[in-house]
mmCIF file of C-alpha atoms in Angstrom:
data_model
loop_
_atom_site.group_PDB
_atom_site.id
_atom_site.type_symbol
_atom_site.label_atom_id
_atom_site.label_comp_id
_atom_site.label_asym_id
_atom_site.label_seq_id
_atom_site.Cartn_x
_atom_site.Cartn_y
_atom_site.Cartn_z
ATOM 1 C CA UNK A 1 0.000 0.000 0.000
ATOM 2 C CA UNK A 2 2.942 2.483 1.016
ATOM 3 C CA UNK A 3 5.049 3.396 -1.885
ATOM 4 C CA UNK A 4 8.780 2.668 -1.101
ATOM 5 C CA UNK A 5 11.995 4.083 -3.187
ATOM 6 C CA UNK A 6 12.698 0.629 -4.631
ATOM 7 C CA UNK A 7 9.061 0.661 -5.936
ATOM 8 C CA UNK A 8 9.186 4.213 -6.915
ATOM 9 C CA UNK A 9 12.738 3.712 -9.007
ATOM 10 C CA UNK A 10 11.656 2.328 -11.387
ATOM 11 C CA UNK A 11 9.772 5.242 -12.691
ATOM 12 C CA UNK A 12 13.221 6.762 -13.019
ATOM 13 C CA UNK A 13 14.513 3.848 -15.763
ATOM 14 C CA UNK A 14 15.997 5.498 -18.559
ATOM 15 C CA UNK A 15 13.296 4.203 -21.455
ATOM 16 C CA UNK A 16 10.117 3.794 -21.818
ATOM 17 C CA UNK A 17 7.461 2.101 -20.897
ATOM 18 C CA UNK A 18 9.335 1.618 -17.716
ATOM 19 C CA UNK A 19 8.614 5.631 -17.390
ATOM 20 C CA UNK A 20 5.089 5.079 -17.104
ATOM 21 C CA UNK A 21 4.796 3.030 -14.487
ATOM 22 C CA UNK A 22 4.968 3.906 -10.354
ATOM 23 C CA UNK A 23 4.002 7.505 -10.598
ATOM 24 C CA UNK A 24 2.765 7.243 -7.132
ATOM 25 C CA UNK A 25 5.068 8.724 -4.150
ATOM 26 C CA UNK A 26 3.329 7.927 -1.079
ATOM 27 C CA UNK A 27 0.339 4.972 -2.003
ATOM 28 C CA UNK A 28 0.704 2.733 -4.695
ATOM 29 C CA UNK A 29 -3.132 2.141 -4.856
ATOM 30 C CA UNK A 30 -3.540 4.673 -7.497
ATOM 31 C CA UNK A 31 -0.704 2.981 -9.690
ATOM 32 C CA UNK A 32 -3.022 -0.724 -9.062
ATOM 33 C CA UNK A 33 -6.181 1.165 -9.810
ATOM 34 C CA UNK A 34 -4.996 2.408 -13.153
ATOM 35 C CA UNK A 35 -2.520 -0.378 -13.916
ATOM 36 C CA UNK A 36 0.654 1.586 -14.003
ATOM 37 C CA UNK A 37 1.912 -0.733 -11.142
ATOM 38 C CA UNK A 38 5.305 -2.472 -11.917
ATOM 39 C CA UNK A 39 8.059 -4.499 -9.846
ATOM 40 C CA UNK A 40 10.939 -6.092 -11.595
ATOM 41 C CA UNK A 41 14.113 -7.102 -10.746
ATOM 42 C CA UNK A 42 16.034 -3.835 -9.671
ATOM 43 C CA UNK A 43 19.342 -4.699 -11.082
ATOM 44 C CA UNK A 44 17.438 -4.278 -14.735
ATOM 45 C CA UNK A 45 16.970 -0.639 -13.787
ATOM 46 C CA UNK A 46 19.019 2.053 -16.061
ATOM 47 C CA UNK A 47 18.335 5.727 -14.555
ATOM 48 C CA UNK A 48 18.604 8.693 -16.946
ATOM 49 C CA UNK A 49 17.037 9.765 -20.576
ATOM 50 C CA UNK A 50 17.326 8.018 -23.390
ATOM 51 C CA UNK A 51 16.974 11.586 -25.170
ATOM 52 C CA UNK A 52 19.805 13.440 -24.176
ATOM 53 C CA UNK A 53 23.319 13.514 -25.326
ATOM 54 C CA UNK A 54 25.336 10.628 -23.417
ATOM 55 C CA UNK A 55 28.732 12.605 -23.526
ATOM 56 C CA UNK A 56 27.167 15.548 -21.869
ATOM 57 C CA UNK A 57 25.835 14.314 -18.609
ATOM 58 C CA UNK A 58 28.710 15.750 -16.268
ATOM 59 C CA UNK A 59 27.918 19.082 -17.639
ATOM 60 C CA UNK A 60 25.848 21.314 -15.542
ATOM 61 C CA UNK A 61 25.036 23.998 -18.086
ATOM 62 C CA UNK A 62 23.674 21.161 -20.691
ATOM 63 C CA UNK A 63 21.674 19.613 -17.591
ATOM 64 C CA UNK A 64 20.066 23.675 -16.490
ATOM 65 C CA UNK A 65 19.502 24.081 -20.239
ATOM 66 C CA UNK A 66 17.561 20.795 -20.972
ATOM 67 C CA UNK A 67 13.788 21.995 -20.391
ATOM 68 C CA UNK A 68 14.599 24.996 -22.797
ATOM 69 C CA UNK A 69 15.870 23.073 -26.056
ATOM 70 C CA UNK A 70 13.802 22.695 -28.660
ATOM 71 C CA UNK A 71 16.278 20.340 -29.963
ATOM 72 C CA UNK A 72 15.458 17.592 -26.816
ATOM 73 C CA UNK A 73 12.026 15.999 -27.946
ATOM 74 C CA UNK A 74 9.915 13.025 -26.890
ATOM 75 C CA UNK A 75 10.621 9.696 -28.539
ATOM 76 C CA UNK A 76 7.464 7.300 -28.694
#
């Protein structure tokens, strides 16, 4: 019922669909109710986005600048 971080991680994997699953931060009945619930094994977990630029991660001004580039778009 209580959402914990392991549950939670995995809503922090690096691809989707694993993205759209475990929204919830404090009860995980809303993830049952609309079937975004998931639990895997935790080692399979990858955090990140698979739509940013791998070499750049360790810069901060890339990171601050991410919300603002038109260049950064969704991938279904």
């Amino acid at each position: 019922m209580i959402v914990t971080p392991g549950m939670h991680r995995f809503h922090h994997h690096r691809e989707m669909p694993w993205t759209d699953t475990n929204y919830g931060n404090i009860l995980s009945i809303w993830d049952r109710l609309f079937g975004t619930f998931l639990y895997d094994d935790p080692s399979k977990i990858e955090f990140g986005l698979d739509i940013i630029d791998e070499t750049k991660t360790d810069v901060l001004s890339y990171q601050l600048g991410l919300p603002f580039d038109k260049r950064v778009t969704y991938k279904k």
